[in-house]
Tab-separated table of C-alpha atoms and ligand atoms in Angstrom:
chain	number	residue	atom	x	y	z
Y	1	MET	CA	0.940	9.983	21.229
Y	2	THR	CA	2.125	6.343	20.875
Y	3	PRO	CA	1.331	3.974	19.318
Y	4	VAL	CA	0.008	5.770	16.234
Y	5	THR	CA	-2.796	4.463	14.088
Y	6	MET	CA	-2.374	6.354	10.910
Y	7	LEU	CA	-4.564	6.942	7.950
Y	8	VAL	CA	-2.301	7.546	4.935
Y	9	THR	CA	-4.132	8.923	1.957
Y	10	GLY	CA	-2.508	8.366	-1.543
Y	11	GLY	CA	-0.321	5.682	-0.103
Y	12	ALA	CA	-0.157	3.780	-3.413
Y	13	GLY	CA	1.558	6.729	-5.083
Y	14	PHE	CA	5.220	7.609	-5.269
Y	15	ILE	CA	5.890	9.432	-2.031
Y	16	GLY	CA	3.147	7.781	-0.054
Y	17	ALA	CA	4.505	4.219	-0.809
Y	18	ASN	CA	8.046	5.149	0.121
Y	19	PHE	CA	6.706	6.874	3.328
Y	20	ILE	CA	4.775	3.762	4.346
Y	21	GLN	CA	7.753	1.457	3.832
Y	22	TYR	CA	9.897	3.906	5.801
Y	23	TRP	CA	7.345	4.220	8.564
Y	24	LEU	CA	6.740	0.589	9.173
Y	25	LYS	CA	10.390	-0.111	9.185
Y	26	ASN	CA	11.162	2.589	11.792
Y	27	ASN	CA	8.012	2.581	13.936
Y	28	LEU	CA	7.302	-1.064	14.577
Y	29	ASN	CA	4.326	-0.593	17.030
Y	30	ASP	CA	2.314	1.650	14.707
Y	31	CYS	CA	-0.474	0.682	12.287
Y	32	ILE	CA	-1.166	2.142	8.951
Y	33	VAL	CA	-4.459	2.113	7.019
Y	34	VAL	CA	-4.057	3.328	3.394
Y	35	LEU	CA	-6.834	5.033	1.506
Y	36	ASP	CA	-6.177	5.279	-2.220
Y	37	ALA	CA	-8.422	5.626	-5.160
Y	38	LEU	CA	-5.804	3.920	-7.435
Y	39	THR	CA	-5.861	6.561	-10.168
Y	40	TYR	CA	-3.389	6.161	-13.037
Y	41	ALA	CA	-0.663	7.234	-10.616
Y	42	GLY	CA	-1.566	4.836	-7.900
Y	43	ASN	CA	-0.178	1.300	-8.042
Y	44	ILE	CA	-0.871	-1.354	-5.406
Y	45	GLU	CA	2.434	-3.064	-6.417
Y	46	ASN	CA	4.179	-0.078	-4.816
Y	47	LEU	CA	3.044	-1.496	-1.475
Y	48	ALA	CA	4.091	-5.078	-2.217
Y	49	PRO	CA	6.920	-5.019	0.343
Y	50	VAL	CA	4.446	-4.389	3.142
Y	51	LYS	CA	1.332	-6.204	2.017
Y	52	HIS	CA	1.850	-9.101	4.497
Y	53	ASN	CA	2.642	-6.775	7.417
Y	54	THR	CA	-0.100	-7.304	9.990
Y	55	HIS	CA	0.172	-3.588	10.877
Y	56	PHE	CA	-0.896	-2.672	7.360
Y	57	THR	CA	-4.336	-2.334	5.754
Y	58	PHE	CA	-5.297	-1.175	2.273
Y	59	VAL	CA	-8.646	0.379	1.474
Y	60	HIS	CA	-9.581	1.143	-2.196
Y	61	GLY	CA	-11.573	4.381	-1.978
Y	62	ASN	CA	-11.808	8.161	-2.652
Y	63	ILE	CA	-10.876	10.888	-0.195
Y	64	CYS	CA	-13.893	12.811	-1.492
Y	65	ASP	CA	-16.140	10.139	0.154
Y	66	THR	CA	-16.538	11.784	3.583
Y	67	ALA	CA	-18.721	9.021	4.935
Y	68	LEU	CA	-16.094	6.388	4.064
Y	69	VAL	CA	-13.331	8.462	5.735
Y	70	GLU	CA	-15.511	8.909	8.864
Y	71	LYS	CA	-16.064	5.167	8.984
Y	72	LEU	CA	-12.358	4.417	8.614
Y	73	LEU	CA	-11.424	6.985	11.327
Y	74	ARG	CA	-14.036	5.370	13.752
Y	75	SER	CA	-13.440	1.714	12.965
Y	76	HIS	CA	-9.700	1.759	13.051
Y	77	ASN	CA	-9.402	4.298	15.971
Y	78	ILE	CA	-7.242	6.445	13.812
Y	79	ASN	CA	-5.418	9.244	15.630
Y	80	THR	CA	-3.203	10.586	12.787
Y	81	ILE	CA	-3.869	11.455	9.182
Y	82	VAL	CA	-0.994	11.893	6.779
Y	83	HIS	CA	-2.482	13.264	3.612
Y	84	PHE	CA	-0.586	12.629	0.362
Y	85	ALA	CA	-3.495	11.924	-2.026
Y	86	ALA	CA	-3.473	14.375	-4.899
Y	87	GLU	CA	-3.346	14.880	-8.560
Y	88	SER	CA	0.327	15.762	-8.756
Y	89	HIS	CA	1.508	16.324	-12.344
Y	90	VAL	CA	1.641	20.014	-13.404
Y	91	ASP	CA	1.266	19.185	-17.120
Y	92	ARG	CA	-1.966	17.287	-16.494
Y	93	SER	CA	-3.266	20.280	-14.450
Y	94	ILE	CA	-2.802	22.457	-17.501
Y	95	THR	CA	-4.651	20.207	-19.900
Y	96	GLY	CA	-7.341	19.109	-17.355
Y	97	PRO	CA	-7.594	21.129	-14.149
Y	98	ASP	CA	-10.911	19.756	-12.966
Y	99	ALA	CA	-9.471	16.697	-11.372
Y	100	PHE	CA	-7.024	18.841	-9.455
Y	101	ILE	CA	-9.870	20.962	-7.991
Y	102	GLU	CA	-11.839	17.868	-7.130
Y	103	THR	CA	-9.094	15.864	-5.344
Y	104	ASN	CA	-6.716	18.470	-4.114
Y	105	ILE	CA	-9.315	20.979	-2.850
Y	106	VAL	CA	-12.593	19.224	-2.447
Y	107	GLY	CA	-10.889	15.949	-1.321
Y	108	THR	CA	-8.723	17.724	1.271
Y	109	HIS	CA	-11.847	19.448	2.543
Y	110	SER	CA	-13.693	16.161	2.804
Y	111	LEU	CA	-10.867	14.825	5.008
Y	112	LEU	CA	-10.810	17.899	7.146
Y	113	LYS	CA	-14.590	17.578	7.660
Y	114	ALA	CA	-14.409	13.918	8.549
Y	115	ALA	CA	-11.524	14.580	10.984
Y	116	LYS	CA	-13.321	17.359	12.716
Y	117	THR	CA	-16.523	15.329	13.058
Y	118	ILE	CA	-14.787	12.241	14.565
Y	119	TRP	CA	-12.067	13.841	16.589
Y	120	ILE	CA	-13.805	17.065	17.854
Y	121	ASP	CA	-17.605	17.259	17.244
Y	122	GLU	CA	-18.674	13.763	18.261
Y	123	PRO	CA	-16.721	13.545	21.520
Y	124	LYS	CA	-17.845	17.046	22.443
Y	125	SER	CA	-21.558	16.258	21.767
Y	126	ASN	CA	-21.198	13.089	24.012
Y	127	GLY	CA	-19.721	15.246	26.788
Y	128	LYS	CA	-16.268	13.810	26.298
Y	129	SER	CA	-12.979	15.608	25.693
Y	130	ILE	CA	-11.787	15.841	22.102
Y	131	LEU	CA	-9.674	12.872	20.963
Y	132	ASP	CA	-5.830	13.020	20.677
Y	133	HIS	CA	-5.164	13.645	17.016
Y	134	ARG	CA	-3.056	15.090	14.241
Y	135	PHE	CA	-3.826	15.998	10.671
Y	136	HIS	CA	-0.622	16.269	8.618
Y	137	HIS	CA	-1.005	17.829	5.164
Y	138	VAL	CA	1.759	17.112	2.587
Y	139	SER	CA	2.278	20.050	0.280
Y	140	THR	CA	4.672	21.517	-2.136
Y	141	ASP	CA	7.101	24.398	-2.671
Y	142	GLU	CA	5.157	25.235	-5.805
Y	143	VAL	CA	2.623	27.160	-3.750
Y	144	TYR	CA	5.168	29.954	-3.337
Y	145	GLY	CA	5.372	30.704	-7.105
Y	146	THR	CA	8.605	31.334	-8.953
Y	147	LEU	CA	12.022	32.894	-8.093
Y	148	LEU	CA	14.562	34.984	-10.009
Y	149	PRO	CA	18.161	33.665	-9.989
Y	150	GLN	CA	19.184	36.168	-7.287
Y	151	ASP	CA	16.076	35.863	-5.027
Y	152	PRO	CA	16.399	34.236	-1.575
Y	153	ALA	CA	14.887	30.705	-1.246
Y	154	PHE	CA	11.237	30.318	-0.190
Y	155	ALA	CA	10.776	30.465	3.570
Y	156	GLU	CA	7.506	29.579	5.377
Y	157	THR	CA	6.818	33.316	5.585
Y	158	THR	CA	7.009	33.767	1.755
Y	159	ALA	CA	3.684	34.955	0.447
Y	160	TYR	CA	1.821	32.385	-1.598
Y	161	ALA	CA	1.816	32.996	-5.343
Y	162	PRO	CA	0.844	29.727	-7.144
Y	163	ASN	CA	1.160	29.842	-10.873
Y	164	SER	CA	-0.181	26.491	-12.240
Y	165	PRO	CA	-3.650	25.016	-11.597
Y	166	TYR	CA	-1.758	22.256	-9.611
Y	167	ALA	CA	0.056	24.784	-7.433
Y	168	ALA	CA	-3.124	26.787	-6.963
Y	169	SER	CA	-5.056	23.712	-5.882
Y	170	LYS	CA	-2.418	22.746	-3.397
Y	171	ALA	CA	-2.291	26.336	-2.087
Y	172	ALA	CA	-6.112	26.268	-1.606
Y	173	ALA	CA	-5.805	23.017	0.340
Y	174	ASP	CA	-2.990	24.458	2.559
Y	175	HIS	CA	-5.365	27.393	3.372
Y	176	LEU	CA	-8.188	25.066	4.252
Y	177	VAL	CA	-5.943	23.127	6.542
Y	178	ARG	CA	-4.859	26.374	8.184
Y	179	ALA	CA	-8.458	27.528	8.511
Y	180	TYR	CA	-9.593	24.289	10.105
Y	181	HIS	CA	-6.920	24.768	12.779
Y	182	HIS	CA	-7.742	28.443	13.415
Y	183	THR	CA	-11.486	28.108	13.326
Y	184	TYR	CA	-12.248	24.703	14.758
Y	185	GLY	CA	-9.025	23.851	16.698
Y	186	LEU	CA	-8.124	20.871	14.527
Y	187	GLU	CA	-4.536	19.996	15.323
Y	188	VAL	CA	-2.812	20.322	12.057
Y	189	THR	CA	0.691	20.603	10.567
Y	190	THR	CA	1.727	21.195	6.938
Y	191	SER	CA	5.009	20.472	5.185
Y	192	ASN	CA	6.003	22.119	1.902
Y	193	CYS	CA	8.571	20.021	0.098
Y	194	SER	CA	10.672	20.482	-3.005
Y	195	ASN	CA	10.948	17.955	-5.975
Y	196	ASN	CA	11.343	14.372	-4.777
Y	197	TYR	CA	13.092	11.599	-6.632
Y	198	GLY	CA	13.635	7.934	-5.886
Y	199	PRO	CA	12.014	4.417	-6.457
Y	200	TYR	CA	8.443	4.088	-7.567
Y	201	HIS	CA	8.421	7.545	-9.198
Y	202	PHE	CA	5.843	7.561	-12.045
Y	203	PRO	CA	7.749	7.734	-15.387
Y	204	GLU	CA	5.980	10.888	-16.522
Y	205	LYS	CA	8.097	12.949	-14.091
Y	206	LEU	CA	11.518	14.292	-15.140
Y	207	ILE	CA	14.092	11.912	-13.692
Y	208	PRO	CA	12.199	8.616	-14.321
Y	209	LEU	CA	11.094	9.870	-17.714
Y	210	ILE	CA	14.666	10.489	-18.756
Y	211	ILE	CA	15.858	7.132	-17.386
Y	212	THR	CA	13.094	5.109	-19.005
Y	213	ASN	CA	13.216	6.960	-22.340
Y	214	ILE	CA	16.967	6.361	-22.635
Y	215	LEU	CA	16.369	2.648	-21.911
Y	216	MET	CA	13.746	2.614	-24.756
Y	217	ASN	CA	15.812	4.844	-27.048
Y	218	LYS	CA	13.093	7.407	-27.148
Y	219	PRO	CA	13.518	11.273	-27.353
Y	220	LEU	CA	14.346	13.093	-24.092
Y	221	PRO	CA	11.951	16.096	-24.135
Y	222	VAL	CA	13.352	19.176	-22.548
Y	223	TYR	CA	11.117	22.185	-22.055
Y	224	GLY	CA	12.226	25.612	-23.467
Y	225	ASP	CA	15.863	26.293	-22.834
Y	226	GLY	CA	16.049	23.690	-20.108
Y	227	LYS	CA	17.416	26.187	-17.666
Y	228	GLN	CA	14.489	25.955	-15.171
Y	229	ILE	CA	15.865	25.284	-11.700
Y	230	ARG	CA	14.454	22.871	-9.151
Y	231	ASP	CA	15.627	21.682	-5.710
Y	232	TRP	CA	15.865	17.853	-5.545
Y	233	LEU	CA	15.403	15.697	-2.467
Y	234	TYR	CA	15.687	11.881	-2.070
Y	235	VAL	CA	12.241	10.615	-1.159
Y	236	ASP	CA	13.356	8.897	2.061
Y	237	ASP	CA	14.624	12.291	3.337
Y	238	HIS	CA	11.041	13.624	2.748
Y	239	ALA	CA	9.645	10.703	4.811
Y	240	ARG	CA	12.156	11.536	7.609
Y	241	GLY	CA	11.163	15.165	7.465
Y	242	ILE	CA	7.440	14.334	7.838
Y	243	GLU	CA	8.333	12.008	10.752
Y	244	LEU	CA	10.124	14.910	12.485
Y	245	VAL	CA	7.143	17.212	11.896
Y	246	LEU	CA	4.751	14.587	13.254
Y	247	ASN	CA	6.948	13.912	16.332
Y	248	ARG	CA	8.209	17.448	17.111
Y	249	GLY	CA	6.361	20.002	14.986
Y	250	ARG	CA	4.240	22.646	16.596
Y	251	ILE	CA	0.476	22.450	15.995
Y	252	GLY	CA	-0.743	24.937	13.403
Y	253	GLU	CA	2.779	25.400	11.867
Y	254	SER	CA	4.144	24.856	8.300
Y	255	TYR	CA	7.576	23.444	7.755
Y	256	ASN	CA	9.606	23.612	4.623
Y	257	ILE	CA	11.583	20.393	3.605
Y	258	GLY	CA	14.228	20.733	0.956
Y	259	GLY	CA	17.412	19.220	-0.281
Y	260	ASN	CA	19.598	22.329	-0.492
Y	261	ASN	CA	20.304	20.878	-3.978
Y	262	GLU	CA	19.348	23.252	-6.915
Y	263	TRP	CA	19.836	21.942	-10.457
Y	264	GLN	CA	18.894	23.212	-13.890
Y	265	ASN	CA	16.712	20.653	-15.720
Y	266	ILE	CA	19.077	20.278	-18.602
Y	267	ASP	CA	21.973	19.499	-16.185
Y	268	ILE	CA	19.793	16.739	-14.603
Y	269	VAL	CA	19.152	15.337	-18.045
Y	270	ASN	CA	22.865	15.416	-18.910
Y	271	LEU	CA	23.777	13.761	-15.517
Y	272	VAL	CA	21.320	10.903	-16.079
Y	273	CYS	CA	22.713	10.490	-19.697
Y	274	ASP	CA	26.277	10.412	-18.404
Y	275	LEU	CA	25.428	7.873	-15.625
Y	276	LEU	CA	23.662	5.611	-18.095
Y	277	ASN	CA	26.351	5.864	-20.789
Y	278	ASP	CA	28.847	4.886	-18.077
Y	279	ALA	CA	26.683	2.049	-16.754
Y	280	PHE	CA	26.457	0.542	-20.280
Y	281	ASN	CA	30.147	0.979	-20.791
Y	282	HIS	CA	31.002	-0.875	-17.625
Y	283	ASN	CA	28.416	-3.591	-17.689
Y	284	SER	CA	28.065	-5.645	-20.947
Y	285	LYS	CA	25.033	-7.487	-19.572
Y	286	LEU	CA	22.993	-4.228	-19.674
Y	287	LYS	CA	23.133	-4.258	-23.495
Y	288	MET	CA	21.497	-7.654	-23.528
Y	289	ARG	CA	18.865	-6.650	-20.932
Y	290	PHE	CA	17.994	-3.372	-22.705
Y	291	PRO	CA	18.671	-4.051	-26.382
Y	292	SER	CA	16.665	-0.839	-27.319
Y	293	ALA	CA	19.020	1.371	-25.384
Y	294	THR	CA	21.306	1.890	-28.365
Y	295	SER	CA	22.418	5.552	-27.758
Y	296	ALA	CA	23.460	4.745	-24.137
Y	297	ALA	CA	25.125	1.574	-25.407
Y	298	VAL	CA	27.341	3.580	-27.704
Y	299	GLY	CA	27.989	6.098	-24.869
Y	300	ASN	CA	25.910	8.869	-26.317
Y	301	ALA	CA	22.464	8.998	-24.599
Y	302	GLN	CA	22.675	12.837	-25.084
Y	303	ALA	CA	21.856	12.303	-28.770
Y	304	LEU	CA	18.265	11.706	-27.716
Y	305	ILE	CA	17.866	15.165	-26.113
Y	306	SER	CA	15.044	17.014	-27.901
Y	307	TYR	CA	14.126	20.679	-26.951
Y	308	VAL	CA	10.261	21.143	-27.013
Y	309	GLU	CA	8.064	24.194	-26.609
Y	310	ASP	CA	8.069	25.387	-23.050
Y	311	ARG	CA	5.290	24.525	-20.640
Y	312	ALA	CA	2.649	27.255	-20.370
Y	313	GLY	CA	3.406	29.523	-17.406
Y	314	HIS	CA	6.489	27.505	-16.522
Y	315	ASP	CA	8.029	28.585	-13.109
Y	316	ARG	CA	11.688	29.469	-13.679
Y	317	ARG	CA	13.164	28.592	-10.324
Y	318	TYR	CA	12.144	26.971	-6.991
Y	319	ALA	CA	14.479	26.892	-3.963
Y	320	ILE	CA	13.593	25.943	-0.417
Y	321	ASP	CA	14.997	27.547	2.775
Y	322	ALA	CA	14.506	24.764	5.368
Y	323	THR	CA	16.220	26.717	8.207
Y	324	LYS	CA	13.114	26.612	10.456
Y	325	THR	CA	12.745	22.821	10.069
Y	326	SER	CA	16.420	22.298	10.658
Y	327	LEU	CA	16.662	24.574	13.766
Y	328	GLU	CA	13.341	23.506	15.363
Y	329	LEU	CA	13.215	19.834	14.432
Y	330	GLY	CA	16.864	18.934	13.714
Y	331	TYR	CA	16.031	18.230	10.019
Y	332	ASN	CA	18.876	17.768	7.511
Y	333	PRO	CA	18.813	15.661	4.314
Y	334	LYS	CA	20.972	12.502	4.739
Y	335	GLU	CA	21.232	11.244	1.187
Y	336	SER	CA	23.748	13.012	-1.048
Y	337	PHE	CA	22.463	13.663	-4.571
Y	338	GLU	CA	25.253	11.522	-6.000
Y	339	SER	CA	24.298	8.445	-4.049
Y	340	GLY	CA	20.514	9.057	-4.314
Y	341	ILE	CA	20.594	9.374	-8.065
Y	342	ARG	CA	22.690	6.245	-8.481
Y	343	LYS	CA	20.313	4.309	-6.178
Y	344	THR	CA	17.392	5.562	-8.217
Y	345	LEU	CA	19.069	4.576	-11.442
Y	346	GLU	CA	19.754	1.052	-10.224
Y	347	TRP	CA	16.172	0.736	-9.091
Y	348	TYR	CA	14.856	1.528	-12.503
Y	349	LEU	CA	17.316	-0.792	-14.127
Y	350	ASP	CA	16.188	-3.563	-11.778
Y	351	ASN	CA	12.463	-2.879	-12.167
Y	352	GLU	CA	11.695	-2.692	-15.844
Y	353	SER	CA	8.393	-4.608	-15.511
Y	354	TRP	CA	7.159	-2.002	-12.969
Y	355	TRP	CA	7.797	0.934	-15.190
Y	356	GLN	CA	6.686	-0.694	-18.429
Y	357	LEU	CA	3.344	-1.367	-16.751
Y	358	CYS	CA	3.021	2.263	-15.615
Y	359	ILE	CA	3.707	3.425	-19.147
Y	360	GLU	CA	1.060	1.003	-20.556
Y	361	LYS	CA	-1.440	2.135	-17.889
Y	362	ALA	CA	-0.867	5.826	-18.747
Y	363	GLU	CA	-1.319	5.083	-22.483
Y	364	ARG	CA	-4.482	3.182	-21.815
Y	365	ASP	CA	-5.807	5.951	-19.653
Y	366	SER	CA	-5.115	8.664	-22.218
Y	367	SER	CA	-6.762	6.717	-25.029
Y	368	VAL	CA	-10.014	6.351	-23.125
M	1	NAD	P1	1.440	10.602	-7.039
M	1	NAD	O1	0.714	11.206	-8.101
M	1	NAD	O2	2.609	9.652	-7.305
M	1	NAD	O3	0.425	9.751	-6.074
M	1	NAD	C1	-0.840	10.247	-5.730
M	1	NAD	C2	-1.651	9.128	-5.099
M	1	NAD	O4	-2.901	9.665	-4.675
M	1	NAD	C3	-1.967	7.997	-6.036
M	1	NAD	O5	-1.667	6.743	-5.377
M	1	NAD	C4	-3.374	8.150	-6.419
M	1	NAD	O6	-3.958	6.961	-6.737
M	1	NAD	C5	-3.903	8.782	-5.104
M	1	NAD	N1	-5.131	9.602	-5.324
M	1	NAD	C6	-5.308	10.514	-6.248
M	1	NAD	N2	-6.582	11.048	-6.184
M	1	NAD	C7	-7.125	10.389	-5.144
M	1	NAD	C8	-8.454	10.506	-4.503
M	1	NAD	N3	-9.302	11.336	-4.924
M	1	NAD	N4	-8.690	9.714	-3.444
M	1	NAD	C9	-7.775	8.830	-2.964
M	1	NAD	N5	-6.485	8.653	-3.488
M	1	NAD	C10	-6.266	9.478	-4.593
M	1	NAD	O7	1.940	11.797	-6.069
M	1	NAD	P2	3.320	11.955	-5.293
M	1	NAD	O8	4.349	12.516	-6.215
M	1	NAD	O9	3.517	10.772	-4.447
M	1	NAD	O10	2.874	13.138	-4.296
M	1	NAD	C11	2.244	12.911	-3.081
M	1	NAD	C12	1.935	14.215	-2.423
M	1	NAD	O11	3.140	14.935	-2.149
M	1	NAD	C13	1.005	15.144	-3.158
M	1	NAD	O12	0.164	15.790	-2.315
M	1	NAD	C14	1.987	16.105	-3.795
M	1	NAD	O13	1.344	17.417	-3.962
M	1	NAD	C15	2.996	16.236	-2.676
M	1	NAD	N6	4.395	16.644	-3.176
M	1	NAD	C16	5.015	15.917	-4.197
M	1	NAD	C17	6.246	16.199	-4.628
M	1	NAD	C18	6.899	15.452	-5.673
M	1	NAD	O14	8.116	15.790	-5.996
M	1	NAD	N7	6.412	14.427	-6.250
M	1	NAD	C19	6.942	17.322	-4.006
M	1	NAD	C20	6.281	17.998	-2.932
M	1	NAD	C21	5.003	17.601	-2.571
């Protein structure tokens, strides 16, 4: 199916923006239309590197607006949807689940309905064959619930057991995607990925939160005993995984994407502290650029660690078994954690204005 004209939902968010930059660099004949509501997590600046690319179009709008989605599918001859748009922060899903139900469930259903209308129903009612198409849904390992230390990692066959409103809303969306394939023949694939990290990651999530708080000499909040385990994947490896699923994945199937890289939260926090202590030690200019970062400047960012009450219902461990994706599609993460985390750190050191604006925006939003 080449060339691809792709609708990317949520393309102004963290993973969507990295995916778009990756895709346009590696698939020169393809076109991308982004649909994004620019919530607090969406930032048009994340797409600045591609904004002059003639193969790129940005549309400000909501995935719940089915008529708008239908219009975009028709007017741009879209044959592929890659669906990232979501409310994505577990803590926010605990304090305000409604937005998660609306975007993650109702919004996904709106996209499925529009895709079915344009790709299947309209051609059929005009006596034509259905259009070549693909609906790829980007999901999470959190739909599988939580693991004990000795449990095997989540496989695609693991029963769903979502524990947070966020995970439950993503699980519901996964089921709707599956049902639209089974019932209506919509050509879908789903990928379930572990925790991503890298550039453009909103500074409310663990790794960018720790980096930016050290640079502002603010406390580093660690939930409970800090021993929750997550698998971490560099965001470009997620983009490559999705590309493989789009190019080689079997219709109707789900594919796990992971980093084979389990870390306790407290170890991640200590690692980031060590790297920044070291960076300040070896680069005297950093002290001038970040005069607030006094703890890191004296080689002791760890002094900022502050244990806080655990998140309600906090899952203890996630781990991904990506054997199916690796055997069927040839997927393996390329970036080592050591190089990925260094790249990420450098990006945050070089892009202070970006993350300061994110923090201001989040504060403005929460005070409304
Ligand atoms: P993000 O919160 O950074 O970005 C979400 C984007 O969606 C934002 O640009 C936002 O403006 C947009 N959006 C939100 N509601 C919308 C709506 N109703 N209509 C249109 N746009 C809307 O999220 P992310 O971390 O980039 O995650 C992207 C996807 O990947 C999500 O579906 C998430 O569940 C999934 N995922 C994330 C991770 C991770 O580690 N971040 C891991 C696995 C899967």
